GROMACS .gro file of C-alpha atoms in nm:
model
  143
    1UNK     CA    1   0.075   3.258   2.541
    2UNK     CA    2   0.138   2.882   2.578
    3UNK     CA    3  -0.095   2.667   2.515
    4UNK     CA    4  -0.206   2.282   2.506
    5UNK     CA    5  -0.449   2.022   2.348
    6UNK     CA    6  -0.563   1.700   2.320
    7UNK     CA    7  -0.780   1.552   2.043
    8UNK     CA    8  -0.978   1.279   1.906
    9UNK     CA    9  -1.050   1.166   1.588
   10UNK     CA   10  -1.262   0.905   1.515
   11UNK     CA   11  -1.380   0.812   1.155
   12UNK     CA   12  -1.581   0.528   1.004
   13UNK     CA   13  -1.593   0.595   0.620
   14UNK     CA   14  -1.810   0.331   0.424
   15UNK     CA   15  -1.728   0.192   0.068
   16UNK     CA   16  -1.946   0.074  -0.183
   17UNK     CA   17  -1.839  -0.016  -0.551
   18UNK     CA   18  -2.039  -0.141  -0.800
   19UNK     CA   19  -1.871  -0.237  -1.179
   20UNK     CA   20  -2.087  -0.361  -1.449
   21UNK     CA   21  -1.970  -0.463  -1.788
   22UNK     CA   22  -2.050  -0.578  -2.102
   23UNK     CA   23  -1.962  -0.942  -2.235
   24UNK     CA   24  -1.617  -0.996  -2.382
   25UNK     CA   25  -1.595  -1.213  -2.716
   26UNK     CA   26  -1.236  -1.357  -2.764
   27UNK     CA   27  -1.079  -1.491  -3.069
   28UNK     CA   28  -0.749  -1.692  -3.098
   29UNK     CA   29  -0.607  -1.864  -3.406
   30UNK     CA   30  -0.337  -2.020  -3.534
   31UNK     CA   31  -0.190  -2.215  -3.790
   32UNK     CA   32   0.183  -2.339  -3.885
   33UNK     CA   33   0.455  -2.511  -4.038
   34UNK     CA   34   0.817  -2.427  -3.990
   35UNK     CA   35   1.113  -2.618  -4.145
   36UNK     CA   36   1.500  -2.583  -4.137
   37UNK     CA   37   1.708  -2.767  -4.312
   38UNK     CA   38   2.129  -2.668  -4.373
   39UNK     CA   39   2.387  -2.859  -4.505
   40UNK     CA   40   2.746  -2.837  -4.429
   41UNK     CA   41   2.837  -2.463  -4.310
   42UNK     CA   42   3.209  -2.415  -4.156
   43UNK     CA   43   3.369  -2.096  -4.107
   44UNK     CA   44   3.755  -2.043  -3.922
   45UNK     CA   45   3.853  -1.658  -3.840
   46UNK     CA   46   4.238  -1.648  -3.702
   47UNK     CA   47   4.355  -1.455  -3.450
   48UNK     CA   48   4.267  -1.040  -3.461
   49UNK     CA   49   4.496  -0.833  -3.334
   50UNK     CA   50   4.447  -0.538  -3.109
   51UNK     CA   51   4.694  -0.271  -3.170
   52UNK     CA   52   4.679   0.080  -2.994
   53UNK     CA   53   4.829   0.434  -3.105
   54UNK     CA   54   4.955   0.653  -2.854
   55UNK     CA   55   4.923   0.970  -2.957
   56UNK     CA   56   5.220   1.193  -2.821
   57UNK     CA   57   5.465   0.930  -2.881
   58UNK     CA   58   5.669   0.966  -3.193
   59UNK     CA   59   5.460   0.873  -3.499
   60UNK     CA   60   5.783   0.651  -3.621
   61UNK     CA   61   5.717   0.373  -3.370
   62UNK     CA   62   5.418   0.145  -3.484
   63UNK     CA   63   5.107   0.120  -3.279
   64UNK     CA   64   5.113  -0.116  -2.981
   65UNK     CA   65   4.952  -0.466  -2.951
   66UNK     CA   66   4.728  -0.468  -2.656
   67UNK     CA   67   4.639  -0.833  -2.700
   68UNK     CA   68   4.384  -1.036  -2.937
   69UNK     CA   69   4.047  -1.226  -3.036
   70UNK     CA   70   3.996  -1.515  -3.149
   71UNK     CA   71   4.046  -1.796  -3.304
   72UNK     CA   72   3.689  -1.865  -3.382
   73UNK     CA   73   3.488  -2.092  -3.545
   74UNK     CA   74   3.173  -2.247  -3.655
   75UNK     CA   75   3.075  -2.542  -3.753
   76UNK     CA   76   2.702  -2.699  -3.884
   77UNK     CA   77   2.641  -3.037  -3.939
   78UNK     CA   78   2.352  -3.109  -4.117
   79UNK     CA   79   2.019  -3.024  -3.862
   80UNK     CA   80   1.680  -3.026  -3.941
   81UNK     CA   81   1.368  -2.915  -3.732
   82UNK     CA   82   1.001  -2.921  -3.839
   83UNK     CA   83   0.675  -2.803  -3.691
   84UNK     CA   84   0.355  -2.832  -3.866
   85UNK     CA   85   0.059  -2.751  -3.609
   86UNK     CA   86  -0.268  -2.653  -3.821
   87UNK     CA   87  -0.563  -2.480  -3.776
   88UNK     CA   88  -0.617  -2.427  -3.371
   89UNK     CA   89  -0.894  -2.216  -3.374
   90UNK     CA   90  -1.047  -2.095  -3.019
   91UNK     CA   91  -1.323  -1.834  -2.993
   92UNK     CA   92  -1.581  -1.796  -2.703
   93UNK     CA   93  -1.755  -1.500  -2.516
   94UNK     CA   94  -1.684  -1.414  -2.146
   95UNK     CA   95  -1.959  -1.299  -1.933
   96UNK     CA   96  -2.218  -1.379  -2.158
   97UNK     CA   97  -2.435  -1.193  -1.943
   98UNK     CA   98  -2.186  -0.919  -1.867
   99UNK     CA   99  -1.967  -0.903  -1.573
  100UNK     CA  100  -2.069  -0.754  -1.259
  101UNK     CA  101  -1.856  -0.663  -0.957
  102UNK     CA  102  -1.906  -0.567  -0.647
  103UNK     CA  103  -1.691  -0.395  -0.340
  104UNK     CA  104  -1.842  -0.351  -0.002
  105UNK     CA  105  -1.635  -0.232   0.293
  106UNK     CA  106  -1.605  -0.029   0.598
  107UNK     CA  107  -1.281   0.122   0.758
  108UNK     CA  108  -1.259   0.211   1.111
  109UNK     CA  109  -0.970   0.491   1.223
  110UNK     CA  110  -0.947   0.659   1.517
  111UNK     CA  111  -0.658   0.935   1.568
  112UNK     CA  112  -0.518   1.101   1.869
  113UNK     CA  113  -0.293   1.373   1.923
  114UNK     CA  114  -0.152   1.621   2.187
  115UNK     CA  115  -0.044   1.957   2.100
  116UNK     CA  116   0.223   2.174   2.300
  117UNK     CA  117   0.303   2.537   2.205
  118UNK     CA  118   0.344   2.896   2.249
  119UNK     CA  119   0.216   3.195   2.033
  120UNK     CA  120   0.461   3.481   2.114
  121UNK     CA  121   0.250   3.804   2.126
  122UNK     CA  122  -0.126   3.869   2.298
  123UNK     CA  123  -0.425   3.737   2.191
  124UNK     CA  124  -0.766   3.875   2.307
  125UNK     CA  125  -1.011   3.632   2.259
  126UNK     CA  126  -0.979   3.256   2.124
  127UNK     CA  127  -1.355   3.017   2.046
  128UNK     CA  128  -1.341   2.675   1.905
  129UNK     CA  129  -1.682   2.498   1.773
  130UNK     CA  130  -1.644   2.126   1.823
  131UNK     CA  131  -1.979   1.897   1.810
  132UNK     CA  132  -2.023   1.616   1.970
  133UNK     CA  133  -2.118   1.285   1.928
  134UNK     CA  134  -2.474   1.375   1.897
  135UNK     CA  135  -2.376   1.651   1.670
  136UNK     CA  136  -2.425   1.957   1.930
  137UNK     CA  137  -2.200   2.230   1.885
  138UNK     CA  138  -1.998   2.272   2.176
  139UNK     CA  139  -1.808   2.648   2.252
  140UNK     CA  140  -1.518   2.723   2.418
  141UNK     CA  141  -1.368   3.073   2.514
  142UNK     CA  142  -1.009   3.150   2.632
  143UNK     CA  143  -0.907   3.509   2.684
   0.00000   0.00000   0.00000
């Protein structure tokens, strides 16, 4: 049996959120002081080898140099740094009253389709209940 369709779908789904909360009391503090101070700090590292073994070569030859690091160094003059923010103190409530939200919204779809087939085989009797706009049921029979 072959068979074929056509539909409609039409939707209109309505949204309505409503939050409610309480207030929100905040709190932020802080306080400081930070202070660095060095003196004279030098440091000198030479060259570092890299040296590689190869392991099924005869253990008499000495390991390979694959290249190097370095030199390095590092050097501090004297540096100083200082901070000394006190006593920032912030605190408040939010929404004293509480907070309230709200979401209103509609959507409008509307979906159509067409369907093309066959059902191998016999089939004896076939009824579809569609309503209507109005909401009427509407019957169809295919034998």
């Amino acid at each position: 049996m072959k068979f074929k369709a056509h539909a409609v779908m039409a939707g209109n789904p309505e949204l309505d959120l409503r939050v409610q909360g309480r207030p929100l009391d905040f709190e932020i503090s802080a306080d400081g002081s930070f202070k660095i101070a060095t003196g004279r700090i030098q440091a000198r590292i030479g060259e570092i080898p890299i040296r590689l073994r190869i392991p099924f070569l005869r253990r008499r030859r000495a390991p390979l140099a694959i290249g190097s690091i370095g030199p390095f160094a590092i050097w501090i003059s004297p540096a100083e740094a200082e901070l000394r923010p006190f006593g920032v103190r912030v605190s408040g409530v939010l929404g004293k009253e509480g907070i309230a939200c709200n979401l209103q919204g509609k959507v409008g779809c509307r979906t159509t389709f067409d369907v093309n087939g066959e059902i191998p085989g016999k089939i004896t009797r076939v009824a579809f209940d569609v309503e209507d706009e109005k909401g009427k049921a509407e019957n169809e029979e295919e034998t």
